[in-house]
């Protein structure tokens, strides 16, 4: 289903027609790695901006697309830039982890989903930059995609909304919009009044209030609907209790293997795998890995950065049962459907809900629409992740907590 790229430098505009043709082919039933919900979302978004909204009290240049965690909102962000024929794109993210994820998506998504061929990557990947301080905005002003961690735009940060040219972008994408307080989205709306604004959220309502008051989503997929359509797995949070810190590592490792064995029984066509997160602590990651291998020899390895491609290769070839990550989120793996268990044997700061949600998402991709497996997130009471679990549950219309 590969499309032939045009030869020009203004990629979003010149490749817009080619991407639209691929979406139309998908709608006709031709084989594609795109999700039908992603295609529907961006086509409805295009129609929304073309015709204007009759019910939007904020303004016809502001749109919401609501997709549950695990449904590929980062892919929608990429597709939207091309389908809308944007000249320059500003992406605001709630964390550096999310910023890196968006950066990788703009670099690889269209090839991973067979919209374009791998050899055409140089022609269709836009120039982009992740902004960490105000000086970068001036230095990288020519980038087609500018990605800014929105948490860096307040307080004593060197990056302020006022530093961003209000007329420098014709498309502003607010990624993980449900993570932002009302004051922030108002700032965004006021700073870029002439830009098309796309708020990508895991739900249209959060904590009993709309993400943006006065804006009706142009596309919304509820969590239960995504499960029933075979897009994502349901998920349960398996919280263990008792013992000391060392027991936490042991119990999470044993419980992960227990769930993986059950999943292999439930769906014998797939060799199920797990991912464990030990945030920014290499020694603890090694300790957990050693503990896992003590009980299940040779099944686990640590992956700390992209340079460790041999570990990633062994995981892809199913030579490893579990991979432990401490600084990367494995966004280089386009197919995560074999991953059905996530283990979190150490705390994640309460200020990092995006990281927690992204880890949960790693286990949600189904191998087939009829995949019977329920994703398991294994943690321990010592990790104090209750706030993250509650936050995730409030975004979903289910309660899978044991």
Short mmCIF file of C-alpha atoms in Angstrom, two decimals:
data_model
loop_
_atom_site.label_atom_id
_atom_site.label_comp_id
_atom_site.label_asym_id
_atom_site.label_seq_id
_atom_site.Cartn_x
_atom_site.Cartn_y
_atom_site.Cartn_z
CA UNK A 1 0.00 0.00 0.00
CA UNK A 2 3.07 2.23 -0.24
CA UNK A 3 2.61 5.66 -1.80
CA UNK A 4 5.09 7.36 -4.11
CA UNK A 5 6.38 10.56 -2.45
CA UNK A 6 6.56 13.89 -4.25
CA UNK A 7 9.96 15.57 -4.44
CA UNK A 8 9.76 18.83 -2.53
CA UNK A 9 10.83 20.32 0.79
CA UNK A 10 7.45 21.52 2.15
CA UNK A 11 6.53 17.98 3.13
CA UNK A 12 3.17 18.32 4.84
CA UNK A 13 1.70 20.25 1.92
CA UNK A 14 3.29 18.36 -0.97
CA UNK A 15 2.69 14.91 0.53
CA UNK A 16 -0.85 15.65 1.70
CA UNK A 17 -2.44 14.24 -1.44
CA UNK A 18 -0.36 11.06 -1.26
CA UNK A 19 -1.29 10.42 2.37
CA UNK A 20 -4.97 11.06 1.60
CA UNK A 21 -4.81 8.50 -1.23
CA UNK A 22 -3.44 5.94 1.23
CA UNK A 23 -6.27 6.67 3.67
CA UNK A 24 -8.81 6.23 0.88
CA UNK A 25 -7.20 2.88 -0.04
CA UNK A 26 -7.51 1.82 3.58
CA UNK A 27 -11.20 2.70 3.56
CA UNK A 28 -11.64 0.54 0.45
CA UNK A 29 -10.33 -2.42 2.40
CA UNK A 30 -6.79 -2.63 1.07
CA UNK A 31 -4.27 -4.04 3.53
CA UNK A 32 -2.81 -1.38 5.82
CA UNK A 33 -1.14 -1.17 9.20
CA UNK A 34 -3.12 1.95 10.00
CA UNK A 35 -5.95 1.63 12.48
CA UNK A 36 -9.41 2.30 11.03
CA UNK A 37 -10.09 4.53 14.02
CA UNK A 38 -6.98 6.59 13.19
CA UNK A 39 -8.11 6.99 9.59
CA UNK A 40 -11.65 7.94 10.65
CA UNK A 41 -10.31 10.43 13.21
CA UNK A 42 -8.09 12.37 10.79
CA UNK A 43 -10.68 12.40 7.99
CA UNK A 44 -13.32 13.75 10.37
CA UNK A 45 -10.76 16.27 11.61
CA UNK A 46 -10.16 17.40 8.02
CA UNK A 47 -13.88 17.77 7.44
CA UNK A 48 -14.26 19.65 10.73
CA UNK A 49 -11.67 22.27 9.81
CA UNK A 50 -12.96 22.51 6.24
CA UNK A 51 -16.61 23.15 7.13
CA UNK A 52 -16.31 24.78 10.55
CA UNK A 53 -18.18 23.74 13.69
CA UNK A 54 -21.80 24.69 14.32
CA UNK A 55 -21.68 23.67 18.00
CA UNK A 56 -18.23 24.84 19.05
CA UNK A 57 -18.57 27.97 21.20
CA UNK A 58 -14.80 28.48 21.48
CA UNK A 59 -14.10 28.87 17.77
CA UNK A 60 -13.99 26.74 14.64
CA UNK A 61 -10.17 26.62 14.74
CA UNK A 62 -10.15 24.43 17.90
CA UNK A 63 -10.77 20.68 17.70
CA UNK A 64 -10.65 17.71 20.07
CA UNK A 65 -9.91 14.12 19.09
CA UNK A 66 -10.42 11.72 22.01
CA UNK A 67 -8.72 8.31 21.80
CA UNK A 68 -8.16 5.97 24.77
CA UNK A 69 -4.64 5.14 25.92
CA UNK A 70 -3.07 2.62 23.55
CA UNK A 71 -5.04 3.64 20.46
CA UNK A 72 -2.21 5.51 18.73
CA UNK A 73 -2.91 9.20 19.23
CA UNK A 74 0.72 9.90 18.29
CA UNK A 75 -0.04 8.44 14.85
CA UNK A 76 -3.07 10.71 14.56
CA UNK A 77 -0.82 13.69 15.31
CA UNK A 78 1.47 12.73 12.41
CA UNK A 79 -1.37 12.00 9.99
CA UNK A 80 -3.12 15.25 10.90
CA UNK A 81 -0.11 17.34 9.86
CA UNK A 82 -0.17 15.79 6.38
CA UNK A 83 -3.93 15.50 5.89
CA UNK A 84 -4.43 19.14 6.93
CA UNK A 85 -1.53 20.23 4.72
CA UNK A 86 0.15 22.18 7.52
CA UNK A 87 3.03 24.51 6.73
CA UNK A 88 4.62 24.32 10.19
CA UNK A 89 3.54 22.38 13.27
CA UNK A 90 3.97 23.12 16.96
CA UNK A 91 3.45 20.13 19.29
CA UNK A 92 3.03 20.75 23.02
CA UNK A 93 3.61 17.72 25.25
CA UNK A 94 3.19 17.29 29.03
CA UNK A 95 6.57 15.61 29.54
CA UNK A 96 9.95 14.98 27.96
CA UNK A 97 9.01 11.30 27.59
CA UNK A 98 6.00 12.28 25.50
CA UNK A 99 8.10 14.76 23.50
CA UNK A 100 10.55 11.99 22.55
CA UNK A 101 7.67 9.71 21.61
CA UNK A 102 6.17 12.34 19.30
CA UNK A 103 9.60 13.00 17.75
CA UNK A 104 10.05 9.31 16.95
CA UNK A 105 6.54 9.12 15.51
CA UNK A 106 7.15 11.95 13.04
CA UNK A 107 10.36 10.11 12.05
CA UNK A 108 9.01 6.57 11.64
CA UNK A 109 5.20 6.30 11.75
CA UNK A 110 4.42 6.62 8.03
CA UNK A 111 7.02 3.99 7.16
CA UNK A 112 6.09 1.64 10.02
CA UNK A 113 2.46 1.74 8.86
CA UNK A 114 3.42 1.17 5.20
CA UNK A 115 2.12 4.53 4.03
CA UNK A 116 5.57 5.09 2.49
CA UNK A 117 8.50 2.79 1.79
CA UNK A 118 11.58 2.75 3.99
CA UNK A 119 13.81 3.97 1.15
CA UNK A 120 11.61 7.09 0.85
CA UNK A 121 12.17 8.12 4.48
CA UNK A 122 14.54 10.96 3.55
CA UNK A 123 11.86 12.48 1.35
CA UNK A 124 8.96 12.31 3.79
CA UNK A 125 10.44 12.83 7.28
CA UNK A 126 10.14 16.50 8.30
CA UNK A 127 12.83 18.52 10.02
CA UNK A 128 12.00 18.70 13.72
CA UNK A 129 13.41 19.75 17.06
CA UNK A 130 12.63 19.25 20.75
CA UNK A 131 12.88 22.61 22.51
CA UNK A 132 14.51 22.66 25.94
CA UNK A 133 15.24 26.38 26.33
CA UNK A 134 14.13 29.68 24.80
CA UNK A 135 17.28 30.15 22.70
CA UNK A 136 16.45 26.99 20.76
CA UNK A 137 13.24 28.55 19.49
CA UNK A 138 15.24 31.11 17.53
CA UNK A 139 17.87 28.60 16.47
CA UNK A 140 15.37 26.01 15.25
CA UNK A 141 12.71 28.38 13.90
CA UNK A 142 13.03 26.80 10.45
CA UNK A 143 12.06 23.32 11.69
CA UNK A 144 8.85 21.96 10.18
CA UNK A 145 7.92 20.46 13.56
CA UNK A 146 8.77 22.11 16.86
CA UNK A 147 8.09 20.01 19.96
CA UNK A 148 7.96 21.72 23.35
CA UNK A 149 7.44 20.18 26.77
CA UNK A 150 4.54 22.33 27.97
CA UNK A 151 5.55 21.81 31.60
CA UNK A 152 8.59 23.91 30.67
CA UNK A 153 6.44 26.93 29.84
CA UNK A 154 5.54 28.00 33.36
CA UNK A 155 7.10 28.89 36.68
CA UNK A 156 10.79 29.71 36.50
CA UNK A 157 11.32 27.93 33.17
CA UNK A 158 13.41 29.58 30.47
CA UNK A 159 10.71 28.64 27.93
CA UNK A 160 7.52 30.71 28.05
CA UNK A 161 4.51 30.79 25.76
CA UNK A 162 5.46 34.39 25.02
CA UNK A 163 8.73 33.09 23.55
CA UNK A 164 6.82 31.18 20.86
CA UNK A 165 5.88 33.24 17.77
CA UNK A 166 2.04 33.34 17.71
CA UNK A 167 1.95 33.44 13.92
CA UNK A 168 4.78 30.95 13.34
CA UNK A 169 2.61 27.81 13.14
CA UNK A 170 -0.60 27.09 11.28
CA UNK A 171 -1.21 23.89 13.26
CA UNK A 172 -0.78 23.57 17.05
CA UNK A 173 -1.16 20.06 18.47
CA UNK A 174 -1.68 19.63 22.21
CA UNK A 175 -0.65 16.06 22.97
CA UNK A 176 -2.15 14.23 26.01
CA UNK A 177 -4.44 17.23 26.52
CA UNK A 178 -6.17 15.66 29.53
CA UNK A 179 -2.90 16.16 31.47
CA UNK A 180 -3.11 19.97 31.26
CA UNK A 181 -4.89 22.28 33.73
CA UNK A 182 -7.57 24.59 32.35
CA UNK A 183 -5.29 27.62 32.65
CA UNK A 184 -2.78 26.04 30.28
CA UNK A 185 -5.19 25.30 27.44
CA UNK A 186 -6.57 28.83 27.77
CA UNK A 187 -3.03 30.15 27.40
CA UNK A 188 -2.58 28.02 24.31
CA UNK A 189 -5.86 29.18 22.80
CA UNK A 190 -5.03 32.83 23.44
CA UNK A 191 -1.41 32.61 22.27
CA UNK A 192 -2.27 31.11 18.87
CA UNK A 193 -5.63 32.64 17.88
CA UNK A 194 -5.05 32.26 14.13
CA UNK A 195 -3.71 28.68 14.25
CA UNK A 196 -5.70 25.49 13.88
CA UNK A 197 -5.55 23.85 17.30
CA UNK A 198 -5.84 20.10 17.78
CA UNK A 199 -6.22 18.80 21.33
CA UNK A 200 -5.44 15.05 21.48
CA UNK A 201 -6.87 13.54 24.64
CA UNK A 202 -7.50 10.11 26.15
CA UNK A 203 -11.10 11.21 26.88
CA UNK A 204 -13.36 14.18 26.21
CA UNK A 205 -14.08 14.51 29.94
CA UNK A 206 -11.72 14.17 32.86
CA UNK A 207 -12.54 14.42 36.57
CA UNK A 208 -16.18 15.18 35.70
CA UNK A 209 -15.38 18.19 33.50
CA UNK A 210 -14.82 18.63 29.77
CA UNK A 211 -11.24 18.86 28.54
CA UNK A 212 -12.14 22.17 26.92
CA UNK A 213 -15.40 23.84 27.83
CA UNK A 214 -17.47 24.67 24.78
CA UNK A 215 -15.70 22.28 22.39
CA UNK A 216 -17.46 19.10 21.25
CA UNK A 217 -15.01 16.43 20.02
CA UNK A 218 -14.98 16.00 16.25
CA UNK A 219 -14.04 12.36 16.88
CA UNK A 220 -14.35 10.32 20.08
CA UNK A 221 -13.71 6.66 20.80
CA UNK A 222 -14.67 5.44 24.26
CA UNK A 223 -12.47 2.99 26.14
CA UNK A 224 -15.11 0.22 26.21
CA UNK A 225 -15.77 0.69 22.50
CA UNK A 226 -12.05 0.37 21.71
CA UNK A 227 -11.96 -2.92 23.64
CA UNK A 228 -15.15 -4.26 22.02
CA UNK A 229 -13.86 -3.42 18.52
CA UNK A 230 -10.66 -5.35 19.16
CA UNK A 231 -8.42 -2.28 19.02
CA UNK A 232 -6.93 -2.60 22.51
CA UNK A 233 -6.92 -5.14 25.31
CA UNK A 234 -8.70 -4.61 28.59
CA UNK A 235 -6.30 -4.18 31.49
CA UNK A 236 -6.09 -5.26 35.13
CA UNK A 237 -3.79 -3.82 37.79
CA UNK A 238 -2.31 -6.57 39.94
CA UNK A 239 -1.03 -4.93 43.14
CA UNK A 240 1.03 -7.19 45.39
CA UNK A 241 1.50 -6.73 49.14
CA UNK A 242 3.86 -7.62 51.97
CA UNK A 243 7.61 -8.04 52.43
CA UNK A 244 10.53 -5.63 52.06
CA UNK A 245 12.07 -3.94 49.00
CA UNK A 246 13.91 -7.11 48.00
CA UNK A 247 10.67 -9.07 48.23
CA UNK A 248 9.09 -6.47 45.93
CA UNK A 249 11.55 -7.36 43.15
CA UNK A 250 11.04 -11.11 43.72
CA UNK A 251 7.26 -10.96 43.86
CA UNK A 252 6.88 -8.74 40.76
CA UNK A 253 9.24 -11.00 38.75
CA UNK A 254 7.40 -14.20 39.75
CA UNK A 255 4.00 -12.63 39.15
CA UNK A 256 5.00 -11.38 35.68
CA UNK A 257 6.07 -14.89 34.66
CA UNK A 258 2.83 -16.29 36.12
CA UNK A 259 0.69 -13.98 33.96
CA UNK A 260 2.83 -14.60 30.86
CA UNK A 261 2.37 -18.35 31.23
CA UNK A 262 -1.38 -17.88 31.60
CA UNK A 263 -1.46 -15.71 28.47
CA UNK A 264 0.44 -18.37 26.52
CA UNK A 265 -2.24 -20.87 27.55
CA UNK A 266 -5.09 -18.50 26.65
CA UNK A 267 -3.61 -17.64 23.25
CA UNK A 268 -1.10 -20.35 22.18
CA UNK A 269 -0.52 -18.65 18.81
CA UNK A 270 1.52 -15.91 20.51
CA UNK A 271 4.69 -16.10 22.62
CA UNK A 272 3.80 -13.44 25.16
CA UNK A 273 6.43 -11.09 26.58
CA UNK A 274 6.77 -8.52 29.32
CA UNK A 275 8.36 -5.15 29.96
CA UNK A 276 9.49 -3.92 33.37
CA UNK A 277 10.17 -0.26 34.16
CA UNK A 278 12.78 0.86 36.68
CA UNK A 279 12.92 4.60 36.10
CA UNK A 280 16.41 6.10 35.69
CA UNK A 281 18.08 3.59 38.03
CA UNK A 282 20.46 1.28 36.19
CA UNK A 283 21.61 -0.56 39.31
CA UNK A 284 18.02 -1.36 40.32
CA UNK A 285 17.25 -2.43 36.75
CA UNK A 286 20.20 -4.83 36.90
CA UNK A 287 19.06 -6.11 40.30
CA UNK A 288 15.57 -6.85 38.99
CA UNK A 289 16.99 -8.51 35.88
CA UNK A 290 19.30 -10.70 37.97
CA UNK A 291 16.40 -11.65 40.21
CA UNK A 292 14.27 -12.62 37.21
CA UNK A 293 17.08 -14.72 35.73
CA UNK A 294 17.67 -16.40 39.09
CA UNK A 295 14.21 -17.93 38.87
CA UNK A 296 13.93 -18.09 35.06
CA UNK A 297 17.50 -18.32 33.64
CA UNK A 298 18.30 -16.44 30.47
CA UNK A 299 14.85 -14.94 30.07
CA UNK A 300 15.55 -11.30 30.99
CA UNK A 301 17.90 -8.48 29.95
CA UNK A 302 18.30 -4.77 30.64
CA UNK A 303 17.75 -2.17 27.90
CA UNK A 304 18.97 1.31 28.92
CA UNK A 305 19.44 3.13 25.60
CA UNK A 306 19.10 2.82 21.85
CA UNK A 307 22.75 1.75 21.55
CA UNK A 308 21.82 -1.61 23.09
CA UNK A 309 20.26 -2.79 19.83
CA UNK A 310 21.41 -6.38 20.41
CA UNK A 311 19.08 -6.63 23.42
CA UNK A 312 16.21 -5.18 21.42
CA UNK A 313 16.98 -7.61 18.60
CA UNK A 314 16.86 -10.61 20.95
CA UNK A 315 13.57 -9.36 22.36
CA UNK A 316 12.11 -8.97 18.87
CA UNK A 317 13.23 -12.51 17.98
CA UNK A 318 11.51 -13.80 21.14
CA UNK A 319 14.83 -14.95 22.59
CA UNK A 320 14.01 -12.91 25.71
CA UNK A 321 10.85 -13.20 27.78
CA UNK A 322 11.20 -9.87 29.60
CA UNK A 323 13.12 -6.67 28.98
CA UNK A 324 13.86 -4.16 31.76
CA UNK A 325 13.99 -0.50 30.73
CA UNK A 326 15.24 2.42 32.76
CA UNK A 327 15.48 5.36 30.35
CA UNK A 328 13.91 4.40 27.01
CA UNK A 329 10.28 3.56 26.27
CA UNK A 330 10.90 1.19 23.34
CA UNK A 331 9.15 3.39 20.79
CA UNK A 332 11.45 1.86 18.19
CA UNK A 333 9.27 -1.28 18.26
CA UNK A 334 6.35 -0.80 15.90
CA UNK A 335 4.71 -4.14 16.80
CA UNK A 336 4.15 -4.53 20.53
CA UNK A 337 1.30 -7.06 20.30
CA UNK A 338 3.33 -9.83 21.98
CA UNK A 339 3.77 -7.63 25.07
CA UNK A 340 0.88 -8.39 27.41
CA UNK A 341 2.43 -7.85 30.87
CA UNK A 342 4.05 -4.74 32.35
CA UNK A 343 5.91 -4.87 35.65
CA UNK A 344 6.65 -1.77 37.71
CA UNK A 345 8.79 -2.83 40.71
CA UNK A 346 9.81 0.70 41.77
CA UNK A 347 7.98 3.99 42.36
CA UNK A 348 7.07 6.42 39.57
CA UNK A 349 6.86 10.02 40.85
CA UNK A 350 3.31 11.34 41.20
CA UNK A 351 4.38 14.13 38.83
CA UNK A 352 4.88 11.57 36.02
CA UNK A 353 1.37 10.32 35.08
CA UNK A 354 2.27 10.39 31.38
CA UNK A 355 5.11 7.90 31.92
CA UNK A 356 2.77 5.56 33.80
CA UNK A 357 0.11 5.72 31.08
CA UNK A 358 2.69 5.11 28.36
CA UNK A 359 3.95 2.04 30.20
CA UNK A 360 0.41 0.67 30.51
CA UNK A 361 -0.10 1.30 26.80
CA UNK A 362 2.79 -1.06 25.98
CA UNK A 363 0.61 -4.04 26.95
CA UNK A 364 -2.61 -2.94 25.26
CA UNK A 365 -1.88 -3.65 21.58
CA UNK A 366 -3.79 -6.75 20.50
CA UNK A 367 -2.21 -9.46 18.35
CA UNK A 368 -5.56 -9.93 16.54
CA UNK A 369 -9.02 -8.35 17.01
CA UNK A 370 -10.10 -11.57 18.77
CA UNK A 371 -7.09 -11.71 21.09
CA UNK A 372 -8.58 -13.07 24.37
CA UNK A 373 -5.78 -11.86 26.66
CA UNK A 374 -6.35 -9.20 29.34
CA UNK A 375 -3.25 -7.04 29.84
CA UNK A 376 -1.71 -7.20 33.30
CA UNK A 377 0.16 -4.40 35.06
CA UNK A 378 2.03 -5.88 38.03
CA UNK A 379 3.23 -3.65 40.84
CA UNK A 380 3.62 -3.67 44.62
CA UNK A 381 2.12 -1.56 47.37
CA UNK A 382 5.65 -0.30 48.22
CA UNK A 383 5.73 1.43 44.81
CA UNK A 384 2.81 3.67 45.84
CA UNK A 385 1.22 3.84 42.38
CA UNK A 386 -2.35 4.17 43.62
CA UNK A 387 -2.65 7.75 42.39
CA UNK A 388 -1.55 6.75 38.89
CA UNK A 389 -3.96 3.82 38.80
CA UNK A 390 -6.85 6.04 39.94
CA UNK A 391 -5.97 8.62 37.29
CA UNK A 392 -5.90 5.95 34.58
CA UNK A 393 -9.24 4.56 35.75
CA UNK A 394 -10.86 7.99 35.62
CA UNK A 395 -9.95 8.20 31.95
CA UNK A 396 -11.48 4.79 31.25
CA UNK A 397 -15.02 3.53 31.69
CA UNK A 398 -13.96 0.34 33.45
CA UNK A 399 -12.52 -0.79 36.76
CA UNK A 400 -9.96 -3.54 36.33
CA UNK A 401 -8.19 -3.17 39.66
CA UNK A 402 -7.77 -6.28 41.76
#
